[in-house]
mmCIF file of C-alpha atoms and ligand atoms in Angstrom:
data_model
loop_
_atom_site.group_PDB
_atom_site.id
_atom_site.type_symbol
_atom_site.label_atom_id
_atom_site.label_comp_id
_atom_site.label_asym_id
_atom_site.label_seq_id
_atom_site.Cartn_x
_atom_site.Cartn_y
_atom_site.Cartn_z
ATOM 1 C CA MET A 3 32.707 -42.145 -1.231
ATOM 2 C CA TYR A 4 32.350 -40.228 2.043
ATOM 3 C CA LYS A 5 32.258 -36.546 1.484
ATOM 4 C CA VAL A 6 33.408 -34.079 4.226
ATOM 5 C CA ALA A 7 33.458 -30.356 3.508
ATOM 6 C CA VAL A 8 35.070 -27.727 6.246
ATOM 7 C CA LEU A 9 34.003 -24.141 6.339
ATOM 8 C CA THR A 10 36.669 -22.160 8.026
ATOM 9 C CA LEU A 11 38.690 -18.888 8.445
ATOM 10 C CA PHE A 12 41.693 -21.071 8.828
ATOM 11 C CA PRO A 13 41.835 -23.229 5.681
ATOM 12 C CA ASP A 14 45.535 -23.984 6.316
ATOM 13 C CA MET A 15 44.918 -25.993 9.205
ATOM 14 C CA PHE A 16 43.627 -28.713 6.987
ATOM 15 C CA PRO A 17 43.814 -31.827 6.178
ATOM 16 C CA GLY A 18 46.376 -31.772 9.118
ATOM 17 C CA ILE A 19 46.444 -34.997 10.887
ATOM 18 C CA LEU A 20 43.348 -36.403 8.573
ATOM 19 C CA ASN A 21 46.231 -36.920 6.057
ATOM 20 C CA HIS A 22 48.064 -39.611 8.522
ATOM 21 C CA SER A 23 47.617 -42.974 9.646
ATOM 22 C CA ILE A 24 44.229 -44.660 9.093
ATOM 23 C CA THR A 25 42.357 -41.584 8.009
ATOM 24 C CA GLY A 26 45.321 -40.617 5.760
ATOM 25 C CA ARG A 27 45.369 -44.081 4.081
ATOM 26 C CA ALA A 28 41.443 -44.074 3.719
ATOM 27 C CA LYS A 29 41.694 -40.959 1.669
ATOM 28 C CA SER A 30 44.375 -42.195 -0.656
ATOM 29 C CA ASN A 31 42.331 -45.144 -1.327
ATOM 30 C CA GLY A 32 39.391 -43.022 -2.282
ATOM 31 C CA LEU A 33 36.979 -43.952 0.611
ATOM 32 C CA TRP A 34 36.608 -40.398 1.579
ATOM 33 C CA ASP A 35 37.299 -36.829 0.334
ATOM 34 C CA LEU A 36 37.847 -33.633 1.956
ATOM 35 C CA LYS A 37 36.968 -30.000 0.498
ATOM 36 C CA VAL A 38 38.129 -26.975 2.312
ATOM 37 C CA TYR A 39 36.121 -23.494 1.783
ATOM 38 C CA ASP A 40 37.722 -20.440 3.028
ATOM 39 C CA ILE A 41 34.857 -18.198 4.691
ATOM 40 C CA ARG A 42 37.021 -15.071 4.152
ATOM 41 C CA GLN A 43 36.966 -15.492 0.372
ATOM 42 C CA PHE A 44 33.479 -13.730 0.471
ATOM 43 C CA ALA A 45 34.802 -10.411 2.475
ATOM 44 C CA LYS A 46 33.781 -7.302 0.500
ATOM 45 C CA ASP A 47 36.174 -4.834 1.845
ATOM 46 C CA THR A 48 39.884 -4.607 1.247
ATOM 47 C CA HIS A 49 41.077 -5.699 4.812
ATOM 48 C CA LYS A 50 39.012 -8.816 4.068
ATOM 49 C CA THR A 51 36.788 -8.367 7.480
ATOM 50 C CA ALA A 52 35.215 -11.422 8.570
ATOM 51 C CA ASP A 53 33.794 -10.246 12.072
ATOM 52 C CA ASP A 54 31.416 -7.684 13.592
ATOM 53 C CA VAL A 55 30.242 -6.212 16.772
ATOM 54 C CA VAL A 56 27.563 -7.847 18.797
ATOM 55 C CA TYR A 57 24.046 -6.569 19.091
ATOM 56 C CA GLY A 58 22.944 -5.950 22.672
ATOM 57 C CA GLY A 59 26.822 -5.361 23.691
ATOM 58 C CA GLY A 60 29.121 -7.311 25.603
ATOM 59 C CA ALA A 61 32.557 -8.586 24.813
ATOM 60 C CA GLY A 62 33.691 -10.393 21.679
ATOM 61 C CA MET A 63 32.790 -10.343 17.814
ATOM 62 C CA LEU A 64 30.514 -12.533 15.678
ATOM 63 C CA MET A 65 31.488 -13.871 12.261
ATOM 64 C CA LYS A 66 29.734 -11.928 9.481
ATOM 65 C CA PRO A 67 26.480 -13.700 8.617
ATOM 66 C CA ASP A 68 26.610 -13.086 4.923
ATOM 67 C CA LEU A 69 30.257 -14.569 4.717
ATOM 68 C CA VAL A 70 29.141 -17.682 6.288
ATOM 69 C CA ALA A 71 25.971 -18.112 4.457
ATOM 70 C CA ASP A 72 27.637 -17.367 1.017
ATOM 71 C CA THR A 73 30.175 -20.054 1.972
ATOM 72 C CA ILE A 74 27.247 -22.669 3.109
ATOM 73 C CA LYS A 75 25.661 -21.825 -0.268
ATOM 74 C CA LEU A 76 29.017 -22.708 -2.221
ATOM 75 C CA ALA A 77 29.608 -26.138 -0.382
ATOM 76 C CA LYS A 78 26.028 -26.876 -1.190
ATOM 77 C CA GLN A 79 26.484 -26.519 -4.890
ATOM 78 C CA ASP A 80 29.153 -29.008 -4.570
ATOM 79 C CA MET A 81 27.114 -31.440 -1.825
ATOM 80 C CA PRO A 82 23.593 -30.757 -2.243
ATOM 81 C CA GLU A 83 22.418 -33.430 -0.003
ATOM 82 C CA ALA A 84 24.929 -32.868 2.818
ATOM 83 C CA LYS A 85 23.921 -32.138 6.368
ATOM 84 C CA VAL A 86 25.310 -29.046 7.539
ATOM 85 C CA VAL A 87 26.690 -29.251 10.879
ATOM 86 C CA TYR A 88 28.037 -26.340 13.008
ATOM 87 C CA LEU A 89 30.552 -26.994 15.747
ATOM 88 C CA THR A 90 29.961 -25.200 18.948
ATOM 89 C CA PRO A 91 30.462 -25.774 22.482
ATOM 90 C CA THR A 92 26.419 -25.213 23.079
ATOM 91 C CA GLY A 93 25.774 -28.008 20.510
ATOM 92 C CA THR A 94 24.543 -31.700 21.422
ATOM 93 C CA PRO A 95 27.237 -33.706 22.776
ATOM 94 C CA LEU A 96 29.322 -35.972 20.204
ATOM 95 C CA ASN A 97 29.189 -39.680 21.312
ATOM 96 C CA GLN A 98 29.616 -42.886 19.395
ATOM 97 C CA GLU A 99 26.150 -43.309 18.510
ATOM 98 C CA LYS A 100 26.130 -39.668 16.647
ATOM 99 C CA ALA A 101 29.349 -40.581 14.960
ATOM 100 C CA ILE A 102 27.661 -43.773 13.448
ATOM 101 C CA GLU A 103 24.602 -41.561 12.574
ATOM 102 C CA PHE A 104 26.805 -39.212 10.687
ATOM 103 C CA ALA A 105 28.656 -41.777 9.053
ATOM 104 C CA ASN A 106 25.421 -43.150 7.319
ATOM 105 C CA PHE A 107 24.633 -39.670 5.726
ATOM 106 C CA GLU A 108 24.724 -40.397 2.210
ATOM 107 C CA GLY A 109 25.321 -36.735 1.197
ATOM 108 C CA GLY A 110 28.179 -36.501 3.829
ATOM 109 C CA VAL A 111 28.770 -33.381 5.909
ATOM 110 C CA ILE A 112 29.486 -29.863 5.668
ATOM 111 C CA LEU A 113 31.256 -28.764 8.733
ATOM 112 C CA LEU A 114 30.921 -25.134 9.989
ATOM 113 C CA CYS A 115 33.866 -24.031 12.113
ATOM 114 C CA GLY A 116 32.717 -20.858 14.370
ATOM 115 C CA HIS A 117 35.070 -18.298 15.834
ATOM 116 C CA TYR A 118 35.131 -15.333 18.039
ATOM 117 C CA GLU A 119 31.818 -15.625 19.849
ATOM 118 C CA GLY A 120 30.551 -17.649 17.128
ATOM 119 C CA ILE A 121 28.000 -17.130 14.246
ATOM 120 C CA ASP A 122 24.639 -15.066 14.077
ATOM 121 C CA GLN A 123 21.692 -17.124 15.298
ATOM 122 C CA ARG A 124 19.815 -16.403 11.941
ATOM 123 C CA VAL A 125 22.307 -18.318 9.972
ATOM 124 C CA ILE A 126 21.918 -21.446 12.231
ATOM 125 C CA ASP A 127 18.208 -21.054 11.874
ATOM 126 C CA LEU A 128 18.421 -21.075 8.090
ATOM 127 C CA TYR A 129 21.007 -23.360 7.447
ATOM 128 C CA VAL A 130 22.360 -25.563 10.211
ATOM 129 C CA ASP A 131 20.913 -29.205 10.473
ATOM 130 C CA TYR A 132 23.033 -30.019 13.595
ATOM 131 C CA GLU A 133 24.883 -28.419 16.264
ATOM 132 C CA VAL A 134 27.705 -30.622 17.917
ATOM 133 C CA SER A 135 30.072 -30.117 20.839
ATOM 134 C CA ILE A 136 32.787 -32.404 21.250
ATOM 135 C CA GLY A 137 32.841 -31.914 25.246
ATOM 136 C CA ASP A 138 31.961 -29.508 27.978
ATOM 137 C CA TYR A 139 34.882 -27.162 27.452
ATOM 138 C CA VAL A 140 35.542 -24.192 25.217
ATOM 139 C CA LEU A 141 38.268 -24.554 22.444
ATOM 140 C CA THR A 142 39.689 -21.541 20.769
ATOM 141 C CA GLY A 143 37.723 -22.526 17.385
ATOM 142 C CA GLY A 144 35.506 -25.027 15.866
ATOM 143 C CA GLU A 145 38.443 -26.152 13.496
ATOM 144 C CA VAL A 146 40.238 -28.119 16.666
ATOM 145 C CA ALA A 147 36.796 -29.853 17.041
ATOM 146 C CA VAL A 148 36.673 -31.049 13.383
ATOM 147 C CA PHE A 149 39.480 -33.616 13.694
ATOM 148 C CA PRO A 150 37.852 -35.677 16.540
ATOM 149 C CA LEU A 151 34.571 -35.301 14.774
ATOM 150 C CA VAL A 152 35.914 -36.581 11.510
ATOM 151 C CA ASP A 153 37.921 -39.331 12.961
ATOM 152 C CA SER A 154 35.122 -40.700 14.794
ATOM 153 C CA ILE A 155 32.805 -40.787 11.827
ATOM 154 C CA LEU A 156 35.400 -41.989 9.430
ATOM 155 C CA ARG A 157 36.092 -45.235 11.436
ATOM 156 C CA ASN A 158 32.402 -46.174 10.844
ATOM 157 C CA VAL A 159 32.622 -45.622 7.085
ATOM 158 C CA PRO A 160 32.739 -49.139 5.435
ATOM 159 C CA GLY A 161 36.269 -49.872 4.508
ATOM 160 C CA VAL A 162 37.975 -47.317 6.376
ATOM 161 C CA LEU A 163 39.049 -49.559 9.202
ATOM 162 C CA GLY A 164 40.485 -52.592 7.547
ATOM 163 C CA ASN A 165 39.632 -55.296 10.222
ATOM 164 C CA SER A 166 36.009 -54.803 10.797
ATOM 165 C CA ALA A 167 36.187 -57.084 13.794
ATOM 166 C CA THR A 168 37.829 -54.442 15.882
ATOM 167 C CA LEU A 169 34.912 -52.526 15.009
ATOM 168 C CA HIS A 170 32.529 -54.907 16.551
ATOM 169 C CA GLU A 171 33.951 -55.004 20.099
ATOM 170 C CA GLU A 172 35.077 -51.821 21.459
ATOM 171 C CA SER A 173 34.257 -49.068 24.051
ATOM 172 C CA PHE A 174 30.729 -47.898 24.068
ATOM 173 C CA ASP A 175 29.093 -50.873 22.558
ATOM 174 C CA ASN A 176 26.241 -51.939 24.994
ATOM 175 C CA ASP A 177 27.195 -48.663 27.172
ATOM 176 C CA LEU A 178 30.518 -50.289 28.602
ATOM 177 C CA LEU A 179 34.040 -49.144 28.478
ATOM 178 C CA GLU A 180 36.380 -51.671 27.096
ATOM 179 C CA TYR A 181 38.308 -54.150 29.388
ATOM 180 C CA PRO A 182 41.750 -54.143 29.691
ATOM 181 C CA HIS A 183 44.219 -55.821 27.158
ATOM 182 C CA TYR A 184 47.653 -57.339 27.541
ATOM 183 C CA THR A 185 50.304 -58.622 25.243
ATOM 184 C CA ARG A 186 53.761 -60.545 25.808
ATOM 185 C CA PRO A 187 55.816 -60.851 28.058
ATOM 186 C CA ALA A 188 53.626 -62.693 30.560
ATOM 187 C CA VAL A 189 55.229 -60.833 33.281
ATOM 188 C CA PHE A 190 56.280 -57.273 32.999
ATOM 189 C CA GLU A 191 58.160 -55.521 35.669
ATOM 190 C CA GLY A 192 56.919 -57.773 38.362
ATOM 191 C CA LEU A 193 53.165 -57.730 37.079
ATOM 192 C CA GLU A 194 51.547 -60.739 35.521
ATOM 193 C CA VAL A 195 49.164 -61.327 32.769
ATOM 194 C CA PRO A 196 45.852 -62.636 34.531
ATOM 195 C CA LYS A 197 45.842 -66.314 34.416
ATOM 196 C CA VAL A 198 42.309 -66.480 32.839
ATOM 197 C CA LEU A 199 43.753 -64.914 29.774
ATOM 198 C CA ARG A 200 46.361 -67.565 29.040
ATOM 199 C CA SER A 201 43.962 -70.049 30.002
ATOM 200 C CA GLY A 202 42.372 -70.627 26.267
ATOM 201 C CA HIS A 203 39.185 -71.031 27.930
ATOM 202 C CA HIS A 204 37.002 -68.847 25.808
ATOM 203 C CA GLY A 205 34.006 -68.869 27.938
ATOM 204 C CA LYS A 206 35.977 -67.985 31.096
ATOM 205 C CA ILE A 207 37.744 -65.234 29.028
ATOM 206 C CA ALA A 208 34.461 -63.597 27.917
ATOM 207 C CA GLU A 209 33.099 -63.653 31.481
ATOM 208 C CA TRP A 210 36.425 -61.902 32.725
ATOM 209 C CA ARG A 211 36.293 -59.370 30.309
ATOM 210 C CA LEU A 212 32.527 -58.418 30.693
ATOM 211 C CA GLU A 213 33.459 -58.304 34.635
ATOM 212 C CA ARG A 214 36.148 -56.066 33.998
ATOM 213 C CA ALA A 215 34.402 -53.888 31.619
ATOM 214 C CA ILE A 216 31.669 -53.470 34.167
ATOM 215 C CA GLU A 217 33.862 -52.628 36.955
ATOM 216 C CA LYS A 218 35.765 -50.020 34.945
ATOM 217 C CA THR A 219 32.592 -48.562 33.663
ATOM 218 C CA LYS A 220 31.233 -48.398 37.103
ATOM 219 C CA LYS A 221 34.379 -46.423 38.605
ATOM 220 C CA VAL A 222 35.048 -43.948 35.951
ATOM 221 C CA ARG A 223 31.700 -43.354 34.234
ATOM 222 C CA PRO A 224 28.753 -43.906 36.659
ATOM 223 C CA ASP A 225 26.617 -42.370 34.098
ATOM 224 C CA LEU A 226 27.362 -44.890 31.499
ATOM 225 C CA TYR A 227 26.796 -47.584 33.921
ATOM 226 C CA GLN A 228 23.406 -46.418 34.906
ATOM 227 C CA LYS A 229 22.428 -46.424 31.268
ATOM 228 C CA TYR A 230 23.968 -50.118 30.977
ATOM 229 C CA LEU A 231 21.807 -51.204 33.901
ATOM 230 C CA GLU A 232 18.789 -49.669 32.490
ATOM 231 C CA LYS A 233 19.066 -51.410 29.160
ATOM 232 C CA GLN A 234 19.883 -54.832 30.974
ATOM 233 C CA ASN A 235 16.598 -54.252 33.078
ATOM 234 C CA LYS A 236 14.659 -53.675 29.784
ATOM 235 C CA GLU A 237 16.040 -56.787 28.169
ATOM 236 C CA LYS A 238 15.141 -58.679 31.271
HETATM 237 N N1 ADE B 322 34.087 -24.606 19.566
HETATM 238 C C1 ADE B 322 34.526 -24.143 20.676
HETATM 239 N N2 ADE B 322 34.457 -25.088 21.564
HETATM 240 C C2 ADE B 322 33.946 -26.288 20.889
HETATM 241 C C3 ADE B 322 33.486 -27.624 21.537
HETATM 242 N N3 ADE B 322 33.789 -27.984 22.937
HETATM 243 N N4 ADE B 322 33.024 -28.280 20.483
HETATM 244 C C4 ADE B 322 32.913 -28.141 19.506
HETATM 245 N N5 ADE B 322 33.272 -26.999 18.878
HETATM 246 C C5 ADE B 322 33.572 -25.884 19.819
#
């Protein structure tokens, strides 16, 4: 069973969408498990204060380091082998490769959600194994980022996707985006399904799909296309 822990000031946000569809079914089937830890439980004053001012001045507040550290320690008691991942816009960008790497962590992941201006650097230095960003934009908190991160990890956990074939040919394999797909009818609102896809000629279909994948990647992700080219040249 793949173990996920979420450390948050907003425990009610979970499991949320993770209890639905494929990830929800996989959870019911015992393929993964979620534990949520409320960081505020360690607050020491009657107001349950979780934030404090930033040294050096400037706007915003930081999460109190002792509360965050206490919560990490508690989660580690339950998951001693887990990797601690801090969700932050200043982290390494999430990609398919990272999702697969995380899915292979035997001890699972402990996901730390930042709020306000984030967390004290010493907590990162002492306890965090990975810092991950889900994209070059700033969210209101790390919680929102947990959903795409966990979803992208879980679909690489064995058994979560019933049909493993769907895992084998999809976007980002070979650094290409996936080719376009069509279903019936053969003509829809005047637009026809490309004839080659109806030809039954597997070689020609594979060739057409690769061409379209290259065309699409070149157009919308020139950075990825460059990576694809470099890998092709290396293989030659
Ligand atoms: N917290 C705020 N913005 C984020 C981002 N882009 N990725 C991960 N965590 C975040």
